[in-house]
Short mmCIF file of C-alpha atoms in Angstrom, two decimals:
data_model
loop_
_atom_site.label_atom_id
_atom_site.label_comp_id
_atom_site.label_asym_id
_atom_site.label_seq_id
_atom_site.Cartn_x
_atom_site.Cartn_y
_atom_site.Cartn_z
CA UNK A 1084 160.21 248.33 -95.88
CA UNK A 1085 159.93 247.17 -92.68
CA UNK A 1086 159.57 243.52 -91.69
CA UNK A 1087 156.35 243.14 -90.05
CA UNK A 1088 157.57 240.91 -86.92
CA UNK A 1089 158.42 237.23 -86.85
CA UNK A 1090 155.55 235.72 -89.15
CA UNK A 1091 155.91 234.98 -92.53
CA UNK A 1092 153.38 232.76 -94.21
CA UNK A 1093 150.46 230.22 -93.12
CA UNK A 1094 149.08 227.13 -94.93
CA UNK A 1095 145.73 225.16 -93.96
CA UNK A 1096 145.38 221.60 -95.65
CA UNK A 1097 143.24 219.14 -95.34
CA UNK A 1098 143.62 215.18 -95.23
CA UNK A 1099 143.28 215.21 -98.87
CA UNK A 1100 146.05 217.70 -99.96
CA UNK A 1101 143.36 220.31 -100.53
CA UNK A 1102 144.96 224.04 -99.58
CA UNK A 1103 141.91 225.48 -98.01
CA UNK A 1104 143.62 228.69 -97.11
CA UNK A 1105 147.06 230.27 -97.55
CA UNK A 1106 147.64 233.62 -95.84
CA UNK A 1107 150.96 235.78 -96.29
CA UNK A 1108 152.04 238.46 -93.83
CA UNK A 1109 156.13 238.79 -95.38
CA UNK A 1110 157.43 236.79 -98.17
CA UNK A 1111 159.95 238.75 -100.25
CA UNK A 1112 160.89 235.49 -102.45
CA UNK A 1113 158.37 233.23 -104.09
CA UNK A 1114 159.76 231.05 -106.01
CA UNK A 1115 157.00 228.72 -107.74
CA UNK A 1116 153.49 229.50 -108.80
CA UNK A 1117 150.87 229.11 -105.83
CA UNK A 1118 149.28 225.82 -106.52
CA UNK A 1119 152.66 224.29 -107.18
CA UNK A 1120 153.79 226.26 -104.06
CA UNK A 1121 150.94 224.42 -102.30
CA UNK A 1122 151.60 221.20 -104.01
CA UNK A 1123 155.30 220.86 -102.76
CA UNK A 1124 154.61 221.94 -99.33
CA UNK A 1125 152.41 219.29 -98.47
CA UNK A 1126 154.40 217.04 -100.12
CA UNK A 1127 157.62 218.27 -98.42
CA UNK A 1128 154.87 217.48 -95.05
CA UNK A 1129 153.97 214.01 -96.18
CA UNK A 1130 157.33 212.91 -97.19
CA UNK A 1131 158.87 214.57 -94.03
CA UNK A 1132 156.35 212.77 -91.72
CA UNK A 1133 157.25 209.03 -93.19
CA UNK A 1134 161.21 209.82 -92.59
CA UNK A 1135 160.27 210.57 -88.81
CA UNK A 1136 158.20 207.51 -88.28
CA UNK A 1137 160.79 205.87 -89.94
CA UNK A 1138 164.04 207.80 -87.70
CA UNK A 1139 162.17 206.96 -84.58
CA UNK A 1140 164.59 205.63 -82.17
CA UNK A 1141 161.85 204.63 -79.13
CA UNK A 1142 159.73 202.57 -81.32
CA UNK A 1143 160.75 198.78 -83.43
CA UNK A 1144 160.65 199.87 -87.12
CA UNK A 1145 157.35 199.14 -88.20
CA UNK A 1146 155.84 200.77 -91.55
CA UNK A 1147 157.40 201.56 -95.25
CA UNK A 1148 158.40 204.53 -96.50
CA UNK A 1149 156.05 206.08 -98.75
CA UNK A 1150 153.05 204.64 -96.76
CA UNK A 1151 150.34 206.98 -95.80
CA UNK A 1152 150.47 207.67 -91.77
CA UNK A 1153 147.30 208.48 -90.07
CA UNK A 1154 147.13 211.24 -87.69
CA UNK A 1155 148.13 210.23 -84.65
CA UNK A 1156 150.04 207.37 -85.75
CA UNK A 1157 153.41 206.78 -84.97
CA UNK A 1158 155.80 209.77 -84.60
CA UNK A 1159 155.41 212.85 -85.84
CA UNK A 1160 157.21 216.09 -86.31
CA UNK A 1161 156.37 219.49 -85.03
CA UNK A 1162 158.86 221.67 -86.44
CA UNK A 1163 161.69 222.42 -88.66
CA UNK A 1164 164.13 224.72 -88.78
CA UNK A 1165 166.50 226.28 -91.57
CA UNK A 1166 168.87 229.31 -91.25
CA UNK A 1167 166.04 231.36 -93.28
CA UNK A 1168 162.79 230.01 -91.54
CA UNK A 1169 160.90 227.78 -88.89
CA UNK A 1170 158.48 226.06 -90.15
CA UNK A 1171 155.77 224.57 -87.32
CA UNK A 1172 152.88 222.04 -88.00
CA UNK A 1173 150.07 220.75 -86.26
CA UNK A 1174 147.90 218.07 -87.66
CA UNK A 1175 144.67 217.41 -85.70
CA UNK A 1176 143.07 213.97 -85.87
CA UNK A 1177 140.81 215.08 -88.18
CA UNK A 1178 143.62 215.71 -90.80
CA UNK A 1179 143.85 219.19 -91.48
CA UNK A 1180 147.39 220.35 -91.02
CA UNK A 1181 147.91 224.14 -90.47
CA UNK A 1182 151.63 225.38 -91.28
CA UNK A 1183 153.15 228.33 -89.60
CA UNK A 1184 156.06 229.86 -91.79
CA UNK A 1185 157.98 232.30 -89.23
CA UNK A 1186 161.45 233.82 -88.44
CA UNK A 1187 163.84 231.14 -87.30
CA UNK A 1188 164.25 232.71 -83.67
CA UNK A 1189 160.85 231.89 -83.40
CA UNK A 1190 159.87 229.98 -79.92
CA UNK A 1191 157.83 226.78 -79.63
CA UNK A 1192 154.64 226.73 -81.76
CA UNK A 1193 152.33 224.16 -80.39
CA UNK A 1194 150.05 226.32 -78.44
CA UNK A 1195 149.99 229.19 -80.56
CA UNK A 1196 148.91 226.42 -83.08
CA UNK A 1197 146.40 224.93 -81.20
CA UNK A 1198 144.89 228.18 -80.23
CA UNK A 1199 144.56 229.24 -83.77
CA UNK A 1200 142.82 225.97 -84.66
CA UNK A 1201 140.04 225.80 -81.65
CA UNK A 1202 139.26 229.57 -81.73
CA UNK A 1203 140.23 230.82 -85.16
CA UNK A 1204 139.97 228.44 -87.56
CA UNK A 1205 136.90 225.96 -85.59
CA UNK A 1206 134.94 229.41 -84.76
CA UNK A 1207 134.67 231.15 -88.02
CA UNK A 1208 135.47 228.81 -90.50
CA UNK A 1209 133.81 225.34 -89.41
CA UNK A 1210 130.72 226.90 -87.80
CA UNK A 1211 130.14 229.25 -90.50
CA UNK A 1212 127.01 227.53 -92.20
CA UNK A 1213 127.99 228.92 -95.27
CA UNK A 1214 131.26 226.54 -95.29
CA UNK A 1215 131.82 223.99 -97.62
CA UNK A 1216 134.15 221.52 -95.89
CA UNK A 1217 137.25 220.17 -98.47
CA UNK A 1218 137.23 223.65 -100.47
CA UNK A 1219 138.78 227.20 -100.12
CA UNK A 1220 137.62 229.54 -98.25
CA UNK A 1221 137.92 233.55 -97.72
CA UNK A 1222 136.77 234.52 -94.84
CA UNK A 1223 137.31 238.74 -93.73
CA UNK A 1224 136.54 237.72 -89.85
CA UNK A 1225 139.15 234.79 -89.66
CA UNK A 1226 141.81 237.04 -91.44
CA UNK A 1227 141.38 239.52 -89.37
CA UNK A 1228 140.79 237.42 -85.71
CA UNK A 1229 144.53 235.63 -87.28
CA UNK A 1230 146.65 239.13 -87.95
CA UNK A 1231 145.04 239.85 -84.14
CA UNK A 1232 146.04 237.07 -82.34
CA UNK A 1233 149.41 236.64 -84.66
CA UNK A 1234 150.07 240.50 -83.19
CA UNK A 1235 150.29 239.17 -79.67
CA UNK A 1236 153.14 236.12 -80.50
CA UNK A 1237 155.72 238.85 -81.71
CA UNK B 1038 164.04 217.27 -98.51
CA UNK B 1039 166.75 219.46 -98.39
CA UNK B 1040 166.48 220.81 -101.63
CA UNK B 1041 162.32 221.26 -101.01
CA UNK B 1042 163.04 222.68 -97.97
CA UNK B 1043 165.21 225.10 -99.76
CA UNK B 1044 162.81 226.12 -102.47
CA UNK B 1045 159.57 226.80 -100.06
CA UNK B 1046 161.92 229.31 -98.08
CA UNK B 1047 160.02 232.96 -97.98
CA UNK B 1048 163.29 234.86 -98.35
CA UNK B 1049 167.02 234.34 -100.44
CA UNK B 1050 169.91 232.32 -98.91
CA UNK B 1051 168.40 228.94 -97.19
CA UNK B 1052 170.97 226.15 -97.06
CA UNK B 1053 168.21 223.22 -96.04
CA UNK B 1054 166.95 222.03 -92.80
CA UNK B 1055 169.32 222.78 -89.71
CA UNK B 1056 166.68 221.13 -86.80
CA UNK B 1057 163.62 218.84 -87.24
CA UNK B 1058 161.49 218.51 -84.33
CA UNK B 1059 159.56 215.77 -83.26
CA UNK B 1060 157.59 214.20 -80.69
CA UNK B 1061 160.47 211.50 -79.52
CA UNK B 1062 163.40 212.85 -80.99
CA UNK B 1063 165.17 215.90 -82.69
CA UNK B 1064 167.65 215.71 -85.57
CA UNK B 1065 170.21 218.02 -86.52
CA UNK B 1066 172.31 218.70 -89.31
CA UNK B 1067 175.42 219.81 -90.14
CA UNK B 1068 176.07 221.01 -93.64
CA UNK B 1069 179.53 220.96 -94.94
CA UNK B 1070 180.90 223.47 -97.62
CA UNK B 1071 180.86 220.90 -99.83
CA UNK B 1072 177.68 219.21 -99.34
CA UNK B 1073 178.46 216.66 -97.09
CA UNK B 1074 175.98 216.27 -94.25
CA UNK B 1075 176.04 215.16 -90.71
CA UNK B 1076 173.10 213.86 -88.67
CA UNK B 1077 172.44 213.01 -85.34
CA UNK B 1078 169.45 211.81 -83.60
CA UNK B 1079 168.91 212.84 -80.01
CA UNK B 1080 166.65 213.33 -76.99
CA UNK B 1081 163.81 216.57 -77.64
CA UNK B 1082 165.50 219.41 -76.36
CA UNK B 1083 169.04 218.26 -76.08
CA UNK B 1084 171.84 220.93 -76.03
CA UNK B 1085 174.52 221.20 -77.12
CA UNK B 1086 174.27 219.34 -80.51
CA UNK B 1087 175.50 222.76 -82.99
CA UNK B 1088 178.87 222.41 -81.38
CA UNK B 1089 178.77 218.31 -81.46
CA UNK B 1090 178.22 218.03 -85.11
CA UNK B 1091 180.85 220.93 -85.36
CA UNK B 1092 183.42 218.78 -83.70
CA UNK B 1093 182.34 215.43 -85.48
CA UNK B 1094 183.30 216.80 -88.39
CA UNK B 1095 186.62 218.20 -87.50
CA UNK B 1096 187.52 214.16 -86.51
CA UNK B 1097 185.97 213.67 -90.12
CA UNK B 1098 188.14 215.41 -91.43
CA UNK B 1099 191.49 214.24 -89.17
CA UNK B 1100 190.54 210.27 -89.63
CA UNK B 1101 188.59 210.27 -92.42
CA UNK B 1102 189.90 212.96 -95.17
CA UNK B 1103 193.09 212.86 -94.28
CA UNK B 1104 193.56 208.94 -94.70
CA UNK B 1105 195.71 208.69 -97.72
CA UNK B 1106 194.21 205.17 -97.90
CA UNK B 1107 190.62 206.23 -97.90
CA UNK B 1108 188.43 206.77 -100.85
CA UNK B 1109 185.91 209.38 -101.39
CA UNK B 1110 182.18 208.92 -101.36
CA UNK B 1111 182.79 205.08 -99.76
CA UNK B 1112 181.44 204.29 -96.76
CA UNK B 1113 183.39 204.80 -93.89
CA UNK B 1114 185.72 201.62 -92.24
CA UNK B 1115 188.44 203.80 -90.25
CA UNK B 1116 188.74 202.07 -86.52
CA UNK B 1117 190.54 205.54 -85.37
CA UNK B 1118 187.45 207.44 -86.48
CA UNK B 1119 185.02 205.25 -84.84
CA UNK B 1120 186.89 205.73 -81.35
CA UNK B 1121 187.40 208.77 -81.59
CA UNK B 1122 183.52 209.58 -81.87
CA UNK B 1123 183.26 207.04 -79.21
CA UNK B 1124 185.31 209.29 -76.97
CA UNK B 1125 183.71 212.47 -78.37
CA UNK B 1126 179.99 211.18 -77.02
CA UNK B 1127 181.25 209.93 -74.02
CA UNK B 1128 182.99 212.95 -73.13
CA UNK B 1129 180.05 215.25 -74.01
CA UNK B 1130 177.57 212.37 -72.39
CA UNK B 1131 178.77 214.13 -69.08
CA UNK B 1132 177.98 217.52 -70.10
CA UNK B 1133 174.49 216.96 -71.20
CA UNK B 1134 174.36 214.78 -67.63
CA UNK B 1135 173.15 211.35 -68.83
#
């Protein structure tokens, strides 16, 4: 079976922890059930983003560990790397965090990110008036406008 | 972290993080066969750091390890150690060209 490029998996969260959409292209080994899957993830996200506010060498320590950091506050993190996967994150001031599970040879993120956010995720999730915001959603036009665009990053 | 890291991986064989990327800084680690890890902290986009951990931890294990008068799992108070990472940086602070 043929790996299907460099993408593996995708998680959208909101501020609150909610998983309001997990979509997987290639993921031979699961190892937990999805909601505890989904659980650990955000909070190996939350945990990850007090330990860089807190490893900050340009700024005076300020903060505890464990404390809550707002979007935009203090230093964040945009990517990790492990000899298996890259993870990459962006968290928009609004609090919703999308995670991008890919190869580890995978480039820089951030754009890619951003794109998916303002035209994927903003155009046929947010302004579809059927949306409840804070729940999951399955929507057949954003899954298929995501495998497109992901198509054109391998 | 490591160990989360490790269990959220989509396929067998991840050993933990290797690079964290953020906005002011990037950390790397260097994972040790046996478990023993080595950080460092440096500018985004700094090369060079694989091969700097590699060699930290081959003066780890010349003034550290093989100081019959240190013990295991204490913190580290070897003066020989210290200078040599001194030297290490200093050396490599060239290369990088800072």
């Amino acid at each position: 079976m043929a790996a299907p490029g460099r993408m593996r998996c995708m998680y959208i969260f909101n501020r609150n922890g909610v998983c309001l959409h997990y979509h997987v292209w290639y993921r031979p080994l699961t190892t937990l059930s999805p909601q505890q899957d989904q659980k650990l993830m955000f909070g190996l996200l939350f945990s990850l983003r007090s330990f860089t506010v807190k490893m900050d060498p340009t700024s005076n320590n300020k903060g505890h560990l464990g404390v809550p950091q707002l979007p935009g506050q203090g230093c964040s993190f945009h990517a990790f790397t492990t000899n298996t996967y890259k993870l990459s994150l962006l968290e928009t001031p609004s609090g919703i965090k999308i995670v991008l599970v890919t190869d580890p040879g995978m480039g820089d993120l951030r754009e890619a990110l951003r794109y998916i956010y303002s035209n994927i995720y903003v155009e046929y999730v947010i302004k579809n008036p059927l949306y409840v915001p804070g729940e999951h959603f399955r929507c057949e036009l954003f899954n298929a406008a995501l495998d497109q665009y992901v198509k054109t990053l391998k | 972290m490591h160990a989360i890291s490790q269990q959220l991986s989509p396929t067998l064989g991840c050993y933990g993080i290797e690079l964290l990327e953020a906005d002011t800084f990037d950390l790397r680690c260097f994972q040790a066969l046996t478990g023993t890890k080595f950080f460092v902290v440096a500018e985004p986009g700094t090369q060079g750091l694989d091969s700097l951990l590699k060699n930290v931890y081959g003066l780890y294990v010349d003034y550290v390890l093989k100081n019959p008068f240190y013990e295991v799992e204490m913190p580290i108070r070897c003066e020989l150690f210290d200078l040599s990472l001194t030297q290490l940086i200093r050396k490599d602070k060239g290369v990088i060209g800072r």
